[in-house]
Short mmCIF file of C-alpha atoms and ligand atoms in Angstrom, two decimals:
data_model
loop_
_atom_site.label_atom_id
_atom_site.label_comp_id
_atom_site.label_asym_id
_atom_site.label_seq_id
_atom_site.Cartn_x
_atom_site.Cartn_y
_atom_site.Cartn_z
CA MET A 1 0.00 0.00 0.00
CA GLN A 2 1.29 3.48 -0.87
CA VAL A 3 0.09 6.36 1.35
CA LEU A 4 0.29 9.58 -0.67
CA THR A 5 -0.76 13.19 -0.30
CA GLU A 6 -0.40 13.85 -4.02
CA ILE A 7 -0.56 11.86 -7.23
CA ASN A 8 2.72 10.04 -8.08
CA ASP A 9 3.64 8.47 -11.45
CA ASP A 10 2.36 5.00 -10.48
CA LEU A 11 -1.02 6.41 -9.54
CA ALA A 12 -1.22 8.72 -12.56
CA ARG A 13 -0.50 5.80 -14.91
CA LEU A 14 -3.15 3.66 -13.21
CA THR A 15 -5.88 6.30 -13.51
CA GLN A 16 -4.92 7.28 -17.08
CA ASP A 17 -4.95 3.65 -18.31
CA ALA A 18 -8.23 2.70 -16.55
CA ARG A 19 -11.20 2.32 -18.90
CA ASN A 20 -13.77 0.84 -16.51
CA ILE A 21 -13.79 2.59 -13.13
CA ALA A 22 -16.15 1.90 -10.21
CA VAL A 23 -16.38 4.71 -7.63
CA ILE A 24 -17.98 4.41 -4.19
CA THR A 25 -18.66 7.64 -2.32
CA GLY A 26 -19.66 8.38 1.26
CA ALA A 27 -20.63 11.35 3.41
CA GLY A 28 -17.12 12.83 3.23
CA PHE A 29 -17.59 13.45 -0.51
CA SER A 30 -20.37 15.93 0.25
CA ALA A 31 -18.62 17.41 3.31
CA GLU A 32 -16.91 20.14 1.25
CA SER A 33 -20.32 21.19 -0.04
CA GLY A 34 -21.30 21.89 3.56
CA VAL A 35 -23.31 18.71 4.23
CA PRO A 36 -22.27 17.38 7.67
CA THR A 37 -21.00 13.79 7.77
CA PHE A 38 -22.42 11.20 10.14
CA ARG A 39 -19.22 11.38 12.22
CA GLU A 40 -19.72 15.09 12.90
CA ALA A 41 -21.73 16.22 15.89
CA GLN A 42 -25.34 17.21 15.42
CA THR A 43 -26.46 20.82 15.85
CA GLY A 44 -29.34 22.55 17.58
CA LEU A 45 -32.28 20.48 18.70
CA TRP A 46 -30.56 17.31 17.59
CA GLU A 47 -27.21 17.86 19.31
CA ARG A 48 -28.19 15.42 22.07
CA PHE A 49 -28.90 12.66 19.52
CA SER A 50 -26.43 10.88 17.22
CA ALA A 51 -27.40 10.53 13.55
CA GLN A 52 -27.24 6.81 14.08
CA ASP A 53 -29.93 7.01 16.78
CA LEU A 54 -32.25 9.07 14.60
CA ALA A 55 -31.77 7.10 11.36
CA THR A 56 -33.81 4.12 12.60
CA THR A 57 -37.39 2.87 12.28
CA ASP A 58 -37.63 2.73 16.09
CA ALA A 59 -36.79 6.44 16.36
CA PHE A 60 -39.38 7.26 13.68
CA TYR A 61 -42.11 5.24 15.39
CA THR A 62 -41.16 6.63 18.82
CA ALA A 63 -40.75 10.29 17.79
CA PRO A 64 -42.10 10.73 14.24
CA ALA A 65 -42.12 14.53 14.37
CA LEU A 66 -38.50 14.74 15.57
CA VAL A 67 -37.17 12.31 12.94
CA TRP A 68 -39.37 13.66 10.15
CA THR A 69 -38.30 17.28 10.79
CA TRP A 70 -34.62 16.25 10.97
CA TYR A 71 -34.90 14.79 7.44
CA ARG A 72 -36.84 17.75 6.03
CA TRP A 73 -34.25 20.12 7.59
CA ARG A 74 -31.39 18.05 6.08
CA GLN A 75 -33.22 18.11 2.73
CA SER A 76 -33.42 21.93 2.97
CA LEU A 77 -29.68 22.14 3.65
CA ILE A 78 -28.88 19.90 0.66
CA GLN A 79 -31.09 22.07 -1.56
CA GLN A 80 -29.24 25.18 -0.36
CA VAL A 81 -25.68 23.91 -1.04
CA GLU A 82 -23.84 23.24 -4.30
CA PRO A 83 -21.85 20.30 -5.66
CA ASN A 84 -18.11 20.71 -4.95
CA PRO A 85 -15.13 20.23 -7.30
CA GLY A 86 -14.99 16.55 -6.33
CA HIS A 87 -18.52 16.01 -7.71
CA THR A 88 -17.69 18.00 -10.86
CA ALA A 89 -14.42 16.15 -11.49
CA LEU A 90 -16.19 12.79 -11.21
CA ALA A 91 -18.95 13.90 -13.61
CA ASP A 92 -16.39 15.19 -16.14
CA TRP A 93 -14.30 12.00 -15.87
CA GLN A 94 -17.47 9.92 -16.42
CA ARG A 95 -18.34 11.91 -19.58
CA TRP A 96 -14.73 11.79 -20.85
CA LEU A 97 -14.57 7.98 -20.44
CA ALA A 98 -18.02 7.45 -21.99
CA GLY A 99 -16.82 9.42 -25.03
CA ARG A 100 -14.00 6.89 -25.46
CA GLY A 101 -16.03 3.72 -25.01
CA GLY A 102 -15.08 3.46 -21.35
CA GLU A 103 -17.25 3.68 -18.22
CA LEU A 104 -17.16 5.28 -14.77
CA SER A 105 -19.94 4.07 -12.45
CA ILE A 106 -20.87 5.77 -9.18
CA ALA A 107 -22.40 3.93 -6.22
CA THR A 108 -23.06 6.35 -3.38
CA GLN A 109 -23.99 5.87 0.26
CA ASN A 110 -25.16 9.49 0.28
CA VAL A 111 -28.85 10.32 0.21
CA ASP A 112 -28.22 13.72 -1.43
CA ASP A 113 -28.42 14.60 -5.16
CA LEU A 114 -25.09 16.40 -5.47
CA HIS A 115 -23.56 13.87 -7.92
CA GLU A 116 -26.58 14.32 -10.20
CA ARG A 117 -26.54 18.11 -9.86
CA ALA A 118 -22.87 18.05 -10.95
CA GLY A 119 -24.02 16.27 -14.14
CA ALA A 120 -23.08 12.69 -13.22
CA GLN A 121 -25.15 9.54 -13.76
CA VAL A 122 -25.47 7.59 -10.48
CA LEU A 123 -25.68 3.81 -10.81
CA ALA A 124 -26.79 3.15 -7.23
CA HIS A 125 -28.06 5.10 -4.25
CA LEU A 126 -27.22 2.38 -1.73
CA HIS A 127 -29.03 4.12 1.13
CA GLY A 128 -31.91 5.66 -0.79
CA SER A 129 -32.70 9.32 -1.37
CA ILE A 130 -33.73 12.10 1.01
CA PHE A 131 -35.81 13.54 -1.84
CA GLU A 132 -38.08 10.49 -2.01
CA HIS A 133 -40.96 9.89 0.42
CA ARG A 134 -43.35 7.00 0.89
CA CYS A 135 -46.01 5.73 3.25
CA ALA A 136 -44.41 3.91 6.22
CA GLU A 137 -47.18 1.29 6.10
CA CYS A 138 -48.49 0.72 2.55
CA GLY A 139 -45.35 1.98 0.81
CA VAL A 140 -47.16 4.17 -1.72
CA ALA A 141 -44.91 6.98 -2.98
CA ALA A 142 -45.79 10.47 -1.76
CA GLU A 143 -45.10 13.59 -3.85
CA LEU A 144 -44.42 16.46 -1.42
CA PRO A 145 -43.56 20.13 -1.91
CA ASP A 146 -39.94 21.00 -0.99
CA PRO A 147 -39.45 21.86 2.69
CA ASP A 148 -39.06 25.57 3.36
CA TYR A 149 -36.72 25.33 6.35
CA ASP A 150 -33.44 27.20 6.42
CA GLY A 151 -30.81 24.45 6.46
CA PHE A 152 -28.19 26.95 7.61
CA GLN A 153 -30.12 27.68 10.81
CA ALA A 154 -30.54 25.27 13.72
CA PRO A 155 -33.41 22.86 12.99
CA PRO A 156 -36.90 24.14 13.88
CA GLU A 157 -39.43 22.76 16.31
CA PRO A 158 -40.50 19.28 15.20
CA GLU A 159 -43.64 19.01 13.09
CA GLU A 160 -45.67 15.86 12.48
CA PRO A 161 -45.06 13.98 9.20
CA PRO A 162 -47.93 14.15 6.68
CA LEU A 163 -50.37 11.22 6.55
CA CYS A 164 -50.79 8.79 3.66
CA ALA A 165 -53.78 9.69 1.44
CA ASP A 166 -54.48 5.97 0.97
CA CYS A 167 -54.19 4.47 4.44
CA GLY A 168 -53.68 7.35 6.85
CA ALA A 169 -50.29 6.14 8.16
CA HIS A 170 -47.26 8.43 8.46
CA ILE A 171 -45.25 9.39 5.40
CA ARG A 172 -41.53 8.60 5.89
CA PRO A 173 -38.27 9.57 4.12
CA GLY A 174 -37.20 7.28 1.24
CA VAL A 175 -33.88 6.44 2.92
CA VAL A 176 -32.54 3.12 4.29
CA TRP A 177 -32.51 3.23 8.10
CA PHE A 178 -30.19 1.22 10.33
CA GLY A 179 -31.65 -2.26 10.65
CA GLU A 180 -33.33 -2.03 7.22
CA MET A 181 -32.29 -3.98 4.11
CA LEU A 182 -30.57 -2.05 1.36
CA PRO A 183 -32.38 -1.91 -2.00
CA MET A 184 -31.14 -5.20 -3.50
CA GLU A 185 -31.16 -3.91 -7.09
CA ALA A 186 -28.88 -1.01 -6.15
CA PHE A 187 -26.59 -3.24 -4.08
CA GLU A 188 -26.32 -5.88 -6.82
CA ALA A 189 -25.68 -3.24 -9.50
CA ALA A 190 -22.85 -1.77 -7.42
CA ALA A 191 -21.38 -5.23 -6.79
CA ALA A 192 -21.51 -6.09 -10.51
CA ALA A 193 -19.84 -2.80 -11.43
CA ILE A 194 -17.01 -3.42 -8.97
CA ARG A 195 -16.53 -7.02 -10.17
CA LYS A 196 -16.03 -5.88 -13.80
CA ALA A 197 -14.02 -2.71 -13.06
CA ASP A 198 -10.32 -2.34 -13.86
CA LEU A 199 -9.98 0.29 -11.09
CA VAL A 200 -12.01 0.91 -7.90
CA ILE A 201 -11.96 4.28 -6.09
CA VAL A 202 -13.42 4.63 -2.57
CA ALA A 203 -13.86 8.27 -1.58
CA GLY A 204 -15.23 9.99 1.53
CA THR A 205 -16.33 6.97 3.51
CA SER A 206 -15.22 5.69 6.90
CA GLY A 207 -15.98 2.15 5.76
CA ILE A 208 -17.92 1.49 8.95
CA VAL A 209 -21.50 1.02 7.75
CA GLN A 210 -22.31 -2.45 6.43
CA PRO A 211 -23.06 -3.98 4.01
CA ALA A 212 -22.01 -0.99 1.80
CA ALA A 213 -18.53 -1.01 3.34
CA SER A 214 -17.93 -4.58 2.14
CA LEU A 215 -18.54 -3.69 -1.53
CA PRO A 216 -15.01 -2.35 -2.27
CA LEU A 217 -13.53 -5.63 -1.01
CA LEU A 218 -15.10 -7.41 -4.01
CA ALA A 219 -12.25 -5.83 -6.00
CA LEU A 220 -9.85 -8.18 -4.19
CA GLU A 221 -11.44 -11.21 -5.94
CA ARG A 222 -9.73 -10.23 -9.22
CA GLY A 223 -6.83 -8.21 -7.85
CA THR A 224 -8.39 -5.00 -9.18
CA PRO A 225 -6.42 -1.99 -7.90
CA LEU A 226 -8.10 -0.07 -5.06
CA ILE A 227 -7.61 3.65 -4.32
CA GLU A 228 -8.91 5.35 -1.16
CA VAL A 229 -9.44 9.14 -1.10
CA ASN A 230 -9.84 10.33 2.49
CA PRO A 231 -8.00 12.74 4.82
CA GLU A 232 -8.06 10.00 7.49
CA PRO A 233 -7.31 6.28 7.62
CA THR A 234 -10.46 4.12 7.52
CA GLU A 235 -11.66 0.56 8.13
CA LEU A 236 -10.83 -0.12 4.47
CA SER A 237 -7.34 1.41 4.32
CA ASP A 238 -5.48 -1.89 4.81
CA ALA A 239 -7.12 -3.34 1.68
CA MET A 240 -6.05 -0.40 -0.49
CA ASP A 241 -3.22 -0.25 -3.06
CA PHE A 242 -3.11 3.55 -2.73
CA CYS A 243 -4.35 5.72 0.16
CA LEU A 244 -4.59 9.31 -1.07
CA ARG A 245 -4.74 11.40 2.09
CA GLY A 246 -6.65 14.65 1.57
CA PRO A 247 -10.04 16.16 0.74
CA SER A 248 -11.85 14.69 -2.28
CA GLY A 249 -12.66 18.21 -3.53
CA ASP A 250 -8.92 18.70 -4.14
CA LEU A 251 -7.79 15.18 -4.99
CA LEU A 252 -10.51 14.05 -7.41
CA PRO A 253 -9.77 16.89 -9.86
CA ALA A 254 -6.07 15.90 -9.65
CA LEU A 255 -6.87 12.19 -10.15
CA ALA A 256 -9.23 12.89 -13.04
CA ALA A 257 -6.82 15.25 -14.79
C1 BV8 B 1 -28.59 -3.81 7.67
C2 BV8 B 1 -29.39 6.65 5.24
C3 BV8 B 1 -29.60 -5.81 8.21
C4 BV8 B 1 -30.07 7.33 6.39
C5 BV8 B 1 -27.60 5.31 6.24
C6 BV8 B 1 -22.49 -4.36 14.19
C7 BV8 B 1 -21.47 -4.72 13.35
C8 BV8 B 1 -21.60 -4.62 11.97
C9 BV8 B 1 -22.80 -4.15 11.41
C10 BV8 B 1 -23.80 -3.80 12.27
C11 BV8 B 1 -23.68 -3.91 13.66
N1 BV8 B 1 -24.82 -3.50 14.23
C12 BV8 B 1 -25.68 -3.14 13.24
C13 BV8 B 1 -25.08 -3.35 12.06
C14 BV8 B 1 -25.62 -3.12 10.74
C15 BV8 B 1 -25.62 -1.64 10.44
C16 BV8 B 1 -24.22 -1.04 10.54
O1 BV8 B 1 -23.41 -1.19 9.66
N2 BV8 B 1 -23.97 -0.35 11.65
C17 BV8 B 1 -22.66 0.24 11.84
C18 BV8 B 1 -22.83 1.59 12.49
C19 BV8 B 1 -21.81 -0.68 12.67
N3 BV8 B 1 -26.06 -1.56 9.07
C20 BV8 B 1 -27.37 -1.50 8.84
O2 BV8 B 1 -28.22 -1.44 9.70
C21 BV8 B 1 -27.77 -1.59 7.38
N4 BV8 B 1 -28.80 -2.57 7.27
O3 BV8 B 1 -27.55 -4.22 8.07
O4 BV8 B 1 -29.72 -4.55 7.61
C22 BV8 B 1 -30.69 -6.63 7.74
C23 BV8 B 1 -30.38 -7.83 7.13
C24 BV8 B 1 -31.40 -8.64 6.73
C25 BV8 B 1 -32.72 -8.22 6.90
C26 BV8 B 1 -33.02 -7.00 7.47
C27 BV8 B 1 -31.99 -6.17 7.90
C28 BV8 B 1 -28.33 -0.27 6.89
C29 BV8 B 1 -27.26 0.77 6.91
C30 BV8 B 1 -27.77 2.04 6.22
C31 BV8 B 1 -28.05 3.10 7.26
N5 BV8 B 1 -28.44 4.35 6.56
N6 BV8 B 1 -27.97 6.42 5.57
C32 BV8 B 1 -29.61 8.76 6.56
O5 BV8 B 1 -28.79 9.24 5.75
O6 BV8 B 1 -30.09 9.38 7.51
S1 BV8 B 1 -25.98 5.13 6.64
C33 BV8 B 1 -25.34 6.71 6.82
O7 BV8 B 1 -24.21 6.56 7.63
C34 BV8 B 1 -24.83 7.31 5.57
O8 BV8 B 1 -25.62 7.02 4.45
C35 BV8 B 1 -23.48 6.73 5.41
O9 BV8 B 1 -23.49 5.59 4.64
C36 BV8 B 1 -23.15 6.32 6.80
C37 BV8 B 1 -21.99 7.14 7.27
O10 BV8 B 1 -20.92 6.53 6.66
P1 BV8 B 1 -19.96 7.37 5.72
O11 BV8 B 1 -20.65 7.71 4.45
O12 BV8 B 1 -18.69 6.64 5.62
O13 BV8 B 1 -19.75 8.70 6.49
P2 BV8 B 1 -19.02 8.83 7.85
O14 BV8 B 1 -19.59 10.03 8.47
O15 BV8 B 1 -19.01 7.52 8.56
O16 BV8 B 1 -17.49 9.09 7.44
C38 BV8 B 1 -17.19 10.23 6.69
C39 BV8 B 1 -15.84 9.94 6.09
O17 BV8 B 1 -15.52 11.01 5.22
C40 BV8 B 1 -14.74 9.85 7.13
O18 BV8 B 1 -13.88 8.77 6.83
C41 BV8 B 1 -13.98 11.17 6.93
O19 BV8 B 1 -12.60 11.04 7.20
C42 BV8 B 1 -14.19 11.42 5.47
N7 BV8 B 1 -14.10 12.80 5.03
C43 BV8 B 1 -14.40 13.93 5.73
N8 BV8 B 1 -14.18 15.01 4.95
C44 BV8 B 1 -13.76 14.55 3.74
C45 BV8 B 1 -13.70 13.15 3.79
N9 BV8 B 1 -13.32 12.40 2.75
C46 BV8 B 1 -12.97 13.05 1.62
N10 BV8 B 1 -13.01 14.40 1.49
C47 BV8 B 1 -13.39 15.17 2.52
N11 BV8 B 1 -13.41 16.52 2.39
ZN1 ZN B 2 -50.31 4.25 3.21
#
């Protein structure tokens, strides 16, 4: 494993020769856009709860207004921020490769839409989307107006989630909570992309949350090179061929150059 803070010749050659790249992104990829990661402390009303405690079905059933408002406030924040140079570099690299018969697939653990807003196609949202909503009981999709919170202010007083027009149960966010299965189609698509890739890049994830964190390890089956982009070491660092230590907003543009 090589631990680098900038691109060396080995790494440059690897990324320039790659024609089929699978990229997995986590909360750290959106951090430079101003979206807090799960490791960071909560603010305001939620500072006494960890994200992990709120992102569960139990929390939603116990305190629907608190959990619902936390998601609608997070959605407001995401709508108020912009993709960062890491998102743009990935989108440009994807377009450049597609123009040469290659492929760059993105599987993200993030529930935001910043990859898409940077112009990228996303193969898999492994943990769902904060922009989707459905009935917690009958599962029917719910189309809701955007929240009008100010994501830059501390979250507001909790408000009750809307009720399903069909069955009257609470509407919930279209994300995967702890203890819930991941969408199998998304998970399988990400696994297939990694299995056929000639380079795998893991950026902005602590590699703690399963089963998403086990996906990059599929690259080991065929000896596909693995690159980590993260300012810190992670649970996955030991499996990497290159650990690029720094923010993805700086390093992805350098990698994609
Ligand atoms: C399931 C949606 C089972 C919601 C999310 C004990 C051991 C092992 C596993 C478990 C266990 N107990 C429970 C489990 C399972 C559990 C789990 O993994 N828990 C962990 C905490 C141990 N997993 C689950 O529950 C999953 N489901 O297992 O179901 C099952 C099986 C059969 C039948 C039924 C059920 C579901 C997990 C999905 C949870 N939902 N998100 C929401 O967003 O609110 S996960 C959520 O947290 C995020 O989506 C994200 O994936 C995750 C946080 O991880 P990261 O993305 O890595 O972010 P993190 O904050 O951790 O790290 C940020 C990284 O960025 C850091 O490394 C940092 O250094 C870096 N960084 C910072 N700045 C930058 C940067 N990098 C680059 N550039 C920068 N500028
Ligand atoms: Zn319903």
